[in-house]
PDB file of C-alpha atoms in Angstrom:
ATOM      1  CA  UNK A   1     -11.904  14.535  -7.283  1.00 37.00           C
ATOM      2  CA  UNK A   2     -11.410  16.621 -10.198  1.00 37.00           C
ATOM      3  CA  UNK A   3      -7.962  16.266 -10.403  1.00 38.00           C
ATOM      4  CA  UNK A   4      -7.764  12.315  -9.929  1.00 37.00           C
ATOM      5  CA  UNK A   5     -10.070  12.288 -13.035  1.00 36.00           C
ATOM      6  CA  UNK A   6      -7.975  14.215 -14.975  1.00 34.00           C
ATOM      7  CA  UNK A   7      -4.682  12.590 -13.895  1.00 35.00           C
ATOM      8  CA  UNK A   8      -6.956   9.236 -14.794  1.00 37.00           C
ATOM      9  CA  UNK A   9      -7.445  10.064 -18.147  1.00 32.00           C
ATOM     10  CA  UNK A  10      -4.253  11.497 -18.565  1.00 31.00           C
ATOM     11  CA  UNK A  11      -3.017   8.098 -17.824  1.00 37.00           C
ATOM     12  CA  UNK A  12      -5.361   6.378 -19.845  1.00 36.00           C
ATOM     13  CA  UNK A  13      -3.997   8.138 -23.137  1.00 31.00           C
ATOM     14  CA  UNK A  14      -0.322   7.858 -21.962  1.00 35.00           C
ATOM     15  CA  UNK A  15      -0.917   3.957 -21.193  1.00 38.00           C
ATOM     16  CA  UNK A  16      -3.334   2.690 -23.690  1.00 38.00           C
ATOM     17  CA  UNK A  17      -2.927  -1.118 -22.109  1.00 39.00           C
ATOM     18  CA  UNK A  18      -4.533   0.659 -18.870  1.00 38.00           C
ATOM     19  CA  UNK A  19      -7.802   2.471 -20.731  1.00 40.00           C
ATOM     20  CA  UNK A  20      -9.373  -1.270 -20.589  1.00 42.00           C
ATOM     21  CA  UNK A  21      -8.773  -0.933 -16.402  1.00 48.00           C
ATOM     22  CA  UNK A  22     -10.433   0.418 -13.758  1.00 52.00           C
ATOM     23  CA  UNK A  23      -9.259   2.009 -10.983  1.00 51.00           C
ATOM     24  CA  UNK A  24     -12.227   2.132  -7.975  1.00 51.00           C
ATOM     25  CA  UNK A  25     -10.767   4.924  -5.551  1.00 43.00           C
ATOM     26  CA  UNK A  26     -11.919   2.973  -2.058  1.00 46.00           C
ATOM     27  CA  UNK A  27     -11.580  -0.163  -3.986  1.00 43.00           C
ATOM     28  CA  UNK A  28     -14.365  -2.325  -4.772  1.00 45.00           C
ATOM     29  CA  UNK A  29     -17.465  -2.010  -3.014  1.00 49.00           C
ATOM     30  CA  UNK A  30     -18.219   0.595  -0.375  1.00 66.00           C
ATOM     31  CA  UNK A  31     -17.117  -1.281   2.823  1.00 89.00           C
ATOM     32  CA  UNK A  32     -13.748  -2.191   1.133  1.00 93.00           C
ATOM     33  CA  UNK A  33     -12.561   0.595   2.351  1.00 95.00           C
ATOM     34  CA  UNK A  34     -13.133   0.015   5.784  1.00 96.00           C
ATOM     35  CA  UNK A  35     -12.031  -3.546   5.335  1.00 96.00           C
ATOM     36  CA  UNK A  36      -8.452  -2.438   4.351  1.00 98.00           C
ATOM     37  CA  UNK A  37      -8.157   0.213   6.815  1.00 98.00           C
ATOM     38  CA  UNK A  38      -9.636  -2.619   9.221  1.00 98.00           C
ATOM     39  CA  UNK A  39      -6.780  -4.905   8.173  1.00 98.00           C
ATOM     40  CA  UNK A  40      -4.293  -2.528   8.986  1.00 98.00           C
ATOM     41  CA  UNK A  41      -5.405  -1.749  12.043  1.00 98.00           C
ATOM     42  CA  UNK A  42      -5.583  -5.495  13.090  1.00 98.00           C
ATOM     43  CA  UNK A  43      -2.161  -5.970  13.194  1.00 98.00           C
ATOM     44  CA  UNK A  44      -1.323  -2.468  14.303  1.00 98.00           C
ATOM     45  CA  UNK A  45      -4.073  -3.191  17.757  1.00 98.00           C
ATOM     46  CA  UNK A  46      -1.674  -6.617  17.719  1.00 97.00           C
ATOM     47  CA  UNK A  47       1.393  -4.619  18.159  1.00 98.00           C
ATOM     48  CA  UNK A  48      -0.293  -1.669  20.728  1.00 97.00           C
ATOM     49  CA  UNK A  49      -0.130   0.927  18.140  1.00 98.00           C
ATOM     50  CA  UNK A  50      -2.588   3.531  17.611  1.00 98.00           C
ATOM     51  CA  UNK A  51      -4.936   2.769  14.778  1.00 98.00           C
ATOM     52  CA  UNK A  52      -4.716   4.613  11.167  1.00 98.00           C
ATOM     53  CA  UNK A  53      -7.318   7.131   9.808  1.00 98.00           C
ATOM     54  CA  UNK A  54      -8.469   6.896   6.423  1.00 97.00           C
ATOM     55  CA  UNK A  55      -7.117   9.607   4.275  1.00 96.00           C
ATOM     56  CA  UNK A  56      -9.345  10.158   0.781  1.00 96.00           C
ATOM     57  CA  UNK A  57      -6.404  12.079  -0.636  1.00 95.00           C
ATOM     58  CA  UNK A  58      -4.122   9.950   0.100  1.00 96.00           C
ATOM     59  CA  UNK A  59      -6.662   7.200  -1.311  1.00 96.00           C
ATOM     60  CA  UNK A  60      -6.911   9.511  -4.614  1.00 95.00           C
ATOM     61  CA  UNK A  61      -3.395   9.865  -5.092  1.00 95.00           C
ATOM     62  CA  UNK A  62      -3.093   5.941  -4.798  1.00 96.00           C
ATOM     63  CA  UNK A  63      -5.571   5.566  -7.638  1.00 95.00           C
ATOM     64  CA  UNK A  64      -3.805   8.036  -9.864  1.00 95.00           C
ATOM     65  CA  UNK A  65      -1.058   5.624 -10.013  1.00 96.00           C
ATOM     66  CA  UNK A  66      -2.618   2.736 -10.540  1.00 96.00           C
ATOM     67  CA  UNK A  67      -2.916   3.000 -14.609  1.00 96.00           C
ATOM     68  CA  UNK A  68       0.963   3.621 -14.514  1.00 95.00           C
ATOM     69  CA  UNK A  69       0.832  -0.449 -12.831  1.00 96.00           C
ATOM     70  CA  UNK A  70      -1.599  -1.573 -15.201  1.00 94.00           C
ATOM     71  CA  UNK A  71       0.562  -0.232 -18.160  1.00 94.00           C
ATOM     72  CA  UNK A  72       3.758  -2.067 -17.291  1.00 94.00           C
ATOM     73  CA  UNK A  73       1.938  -5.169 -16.072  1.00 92.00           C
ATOM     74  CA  UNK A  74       4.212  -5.759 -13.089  1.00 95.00           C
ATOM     75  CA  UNK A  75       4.788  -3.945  -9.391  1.00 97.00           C
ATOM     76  CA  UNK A  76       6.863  -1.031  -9.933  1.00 96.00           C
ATOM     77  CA  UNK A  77       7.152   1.885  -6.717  1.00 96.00           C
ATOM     78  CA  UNK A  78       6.064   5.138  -8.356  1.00 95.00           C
ATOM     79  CA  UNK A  79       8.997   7.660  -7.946  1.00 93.00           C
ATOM     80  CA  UNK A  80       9.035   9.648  -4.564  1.00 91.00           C
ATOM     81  CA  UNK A  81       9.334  12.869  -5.923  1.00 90.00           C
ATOM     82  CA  UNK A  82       5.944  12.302  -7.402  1.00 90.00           C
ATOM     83  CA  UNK A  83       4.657  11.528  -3.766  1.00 92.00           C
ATOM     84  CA  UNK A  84       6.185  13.722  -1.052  1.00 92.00           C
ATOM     85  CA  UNK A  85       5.560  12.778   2.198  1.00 95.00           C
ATOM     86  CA  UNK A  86       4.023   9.761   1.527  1.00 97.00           C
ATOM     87  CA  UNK A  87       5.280   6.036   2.080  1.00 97.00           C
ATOM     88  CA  UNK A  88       3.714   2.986  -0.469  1.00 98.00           C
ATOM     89  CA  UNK A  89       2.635  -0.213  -0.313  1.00 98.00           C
ATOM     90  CA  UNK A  90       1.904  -2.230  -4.126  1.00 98.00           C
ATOM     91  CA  UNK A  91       0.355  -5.837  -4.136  1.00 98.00           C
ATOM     92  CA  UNK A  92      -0.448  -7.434  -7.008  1.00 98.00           C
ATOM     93  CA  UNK A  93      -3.009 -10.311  -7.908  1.00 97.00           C
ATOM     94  CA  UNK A  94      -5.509 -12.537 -10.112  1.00 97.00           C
ATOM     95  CA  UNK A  95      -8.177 -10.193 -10.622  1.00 96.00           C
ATOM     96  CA  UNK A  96     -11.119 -11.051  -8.268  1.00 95.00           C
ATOM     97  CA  UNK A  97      -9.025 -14.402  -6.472  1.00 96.00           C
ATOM     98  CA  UNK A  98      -7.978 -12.425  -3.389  1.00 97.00           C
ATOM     99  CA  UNK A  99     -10.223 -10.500  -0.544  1.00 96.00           C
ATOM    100  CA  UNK A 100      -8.420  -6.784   0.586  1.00 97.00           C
ATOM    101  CA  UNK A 101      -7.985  -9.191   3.913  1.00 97.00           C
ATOM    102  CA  UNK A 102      -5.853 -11.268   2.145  1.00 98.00           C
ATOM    103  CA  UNK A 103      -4.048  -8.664  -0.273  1.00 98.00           C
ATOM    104  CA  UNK A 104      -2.594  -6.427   3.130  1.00 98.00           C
ATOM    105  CA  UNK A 105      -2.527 -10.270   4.838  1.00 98.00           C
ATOM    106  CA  UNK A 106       0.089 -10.485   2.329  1.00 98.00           C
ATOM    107  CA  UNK A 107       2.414  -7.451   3.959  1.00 98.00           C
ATOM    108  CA  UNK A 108       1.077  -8.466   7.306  1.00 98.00           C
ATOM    109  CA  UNK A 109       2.800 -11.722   6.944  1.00 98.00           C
ATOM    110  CA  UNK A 110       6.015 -10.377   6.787  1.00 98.00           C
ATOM    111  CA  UNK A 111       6.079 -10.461  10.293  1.00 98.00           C
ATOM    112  CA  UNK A 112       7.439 -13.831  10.601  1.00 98.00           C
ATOM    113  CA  UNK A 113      11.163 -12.378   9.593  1.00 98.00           C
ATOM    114  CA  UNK A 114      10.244  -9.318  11.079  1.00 98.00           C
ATOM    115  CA  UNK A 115      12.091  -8.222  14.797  1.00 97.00           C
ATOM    116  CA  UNK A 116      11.837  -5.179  15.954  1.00 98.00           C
ATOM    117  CA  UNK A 117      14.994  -3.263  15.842  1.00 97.00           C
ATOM    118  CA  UNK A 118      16.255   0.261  14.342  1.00 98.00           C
ATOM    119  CA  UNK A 119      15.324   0.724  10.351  1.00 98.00           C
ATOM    120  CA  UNK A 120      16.384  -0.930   8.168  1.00 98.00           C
ATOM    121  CA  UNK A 121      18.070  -3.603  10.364  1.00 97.00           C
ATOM    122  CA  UNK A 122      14.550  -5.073  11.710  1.00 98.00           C
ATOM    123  CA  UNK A 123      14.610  -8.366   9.318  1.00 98.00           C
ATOM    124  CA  UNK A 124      15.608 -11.858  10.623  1.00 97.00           C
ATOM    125  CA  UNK A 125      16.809 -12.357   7.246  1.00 97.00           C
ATOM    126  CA  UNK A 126      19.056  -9.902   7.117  1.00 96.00           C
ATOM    127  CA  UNK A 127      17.737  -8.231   3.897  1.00 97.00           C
ATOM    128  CA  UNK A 128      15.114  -5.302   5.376  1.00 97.00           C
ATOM    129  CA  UNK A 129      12.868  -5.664   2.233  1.00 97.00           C
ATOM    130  CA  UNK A 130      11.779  -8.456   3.159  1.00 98.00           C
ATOM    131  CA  UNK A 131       9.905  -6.711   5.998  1.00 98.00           C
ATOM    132  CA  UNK A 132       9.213  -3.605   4.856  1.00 98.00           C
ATOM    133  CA  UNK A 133       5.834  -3.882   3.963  1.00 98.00           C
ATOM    134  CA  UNK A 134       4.889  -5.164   7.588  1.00 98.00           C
ATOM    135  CA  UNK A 135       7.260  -2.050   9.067  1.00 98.00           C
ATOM    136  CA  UNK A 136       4.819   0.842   6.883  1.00 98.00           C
ATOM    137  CA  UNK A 137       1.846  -0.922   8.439  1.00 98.00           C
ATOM    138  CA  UNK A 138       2.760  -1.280  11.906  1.00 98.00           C
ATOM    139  CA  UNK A 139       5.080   2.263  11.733  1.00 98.00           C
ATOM    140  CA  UNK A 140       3.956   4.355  14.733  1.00 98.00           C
ATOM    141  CA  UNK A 141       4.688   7.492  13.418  1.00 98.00           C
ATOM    142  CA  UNK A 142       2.449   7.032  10.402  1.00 98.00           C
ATOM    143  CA  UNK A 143      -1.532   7.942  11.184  1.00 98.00           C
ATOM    144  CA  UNK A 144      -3.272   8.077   8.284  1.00 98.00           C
ATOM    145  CA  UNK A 145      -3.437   5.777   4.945  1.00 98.00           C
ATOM    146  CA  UNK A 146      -5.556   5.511   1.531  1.00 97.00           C
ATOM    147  CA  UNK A 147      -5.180   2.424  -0.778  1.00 97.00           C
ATOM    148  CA  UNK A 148      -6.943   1.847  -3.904  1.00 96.00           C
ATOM    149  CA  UNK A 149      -7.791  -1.453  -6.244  1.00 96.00           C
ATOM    150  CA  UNK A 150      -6.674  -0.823  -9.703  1.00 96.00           C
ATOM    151  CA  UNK A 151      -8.253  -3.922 -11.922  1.00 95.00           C
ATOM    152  CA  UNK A 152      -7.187  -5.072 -15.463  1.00 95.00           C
ATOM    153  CA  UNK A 153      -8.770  -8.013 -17.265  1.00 95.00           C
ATOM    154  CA  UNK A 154      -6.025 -10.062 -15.790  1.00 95.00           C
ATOM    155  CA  UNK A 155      -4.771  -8.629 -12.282  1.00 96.00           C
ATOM    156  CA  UNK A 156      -5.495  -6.502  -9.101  1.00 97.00           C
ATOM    157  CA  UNK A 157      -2.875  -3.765  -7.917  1.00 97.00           C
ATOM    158  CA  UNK A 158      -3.877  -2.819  -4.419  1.00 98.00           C
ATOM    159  CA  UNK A 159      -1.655   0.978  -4.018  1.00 98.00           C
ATOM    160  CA  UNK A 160      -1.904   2.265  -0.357  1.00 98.00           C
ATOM    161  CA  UNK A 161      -0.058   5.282   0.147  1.00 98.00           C
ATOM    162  CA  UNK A 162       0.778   6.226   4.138  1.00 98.00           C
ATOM    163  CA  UNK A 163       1.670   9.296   5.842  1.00 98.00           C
ATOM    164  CA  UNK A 164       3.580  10.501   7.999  1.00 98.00           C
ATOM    165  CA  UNK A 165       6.218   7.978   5.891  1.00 97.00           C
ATOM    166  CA  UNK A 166       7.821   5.141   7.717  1.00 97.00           C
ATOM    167  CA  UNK A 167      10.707   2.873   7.188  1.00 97.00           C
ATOM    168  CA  UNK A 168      12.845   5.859   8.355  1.00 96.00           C
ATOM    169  CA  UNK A 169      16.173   4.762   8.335  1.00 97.00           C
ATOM    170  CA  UNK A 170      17.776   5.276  12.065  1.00 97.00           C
ATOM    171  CA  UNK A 171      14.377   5.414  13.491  1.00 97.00           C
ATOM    172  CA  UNK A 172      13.013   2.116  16.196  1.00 97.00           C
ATOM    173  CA  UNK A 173       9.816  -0.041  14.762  1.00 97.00           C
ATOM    174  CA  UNK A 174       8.379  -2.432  17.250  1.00 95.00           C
ATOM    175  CA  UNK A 175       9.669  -1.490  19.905  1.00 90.00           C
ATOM    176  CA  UNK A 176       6.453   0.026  21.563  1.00 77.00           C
TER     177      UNK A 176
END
């Protein structure tokens, strides 16, 4: 906890335009939490895959980056040398519009160009990033996730970070 405080504040003086933000660790509330984790699990019960854990340092490690969001004002992945071994997820909304239901609801619904295949040629579009949101959360391999709910005056970045990673390139997804 320590050390997500001090990378907050860090962040706070290298992003001024975030030090007006907030970044709640388990989001807002304490059942949001268990509402996002619920939300993933949803879909991955739909698809007969074993259910995530919760993961607080994977949760932490979500919330460090959320300043970083909040200072460029758009969705932006973090590098992954700054997150080894972990897979993300970034949403981005009007602040307060949009339930953590509806923010991973958002990934989940990716599943309508979604068929399950070998990574990254699993989208019905042809382009795999248009599904590879929906492959992180339904990824068998992956068993544990945190997110977080960084809010500005303006918008809400949900950051869930997931590990083991998915979207494995040569690996099957939905094919359980």
């Amino acid at each position: 906890m320590k050390r997500t405080l001090c990378v907050m504040i860090l962040a706070a003086l290298l992003c001024p335009a975030a030090a007006n933000a907030s970044t709640l660790l388990y989001a807002r509330g304490g059942d949001t939490a268990q509402r996002l984790l619920a939300a993933h699990n949803v879909e991955r019960a739909r698809v007969r895959v074993a259910p995530l854990q919760w993961d607080p340092q994977l949760a932490a490690s979500a919330a460090a980056y959320g300043p970083m969001l909040a200072s460029i004002g758009r969705l932006q992945h973090s590098p992954r040398g700054m997150r080894p071994g972990q897979r993300e997820n970034l949403w981005m909304g009007t602040r307060g519009f949009f339930s953590p239901e509806q923010m991973v609801g958002t990934w989940v619904g990716e599943r309508n160009h979604f068929r399950p295949g070998i990574f990254p040629a699993v989208s019905r579009t042809g382009n795999w990033s248009d599904v590879s949101h929906y492959t992180q959360v339904i990824w068998a391999g992956t068993t544990r996730v945190g997110c977080a709910i960084h809010s500005t005056p303006r918008w809400d970045y949900l950051i869930c970070r997931y590990s083991p990673p998915g979207n494995v390139d040569g690996r099957a997804v939905g094919m359980n």
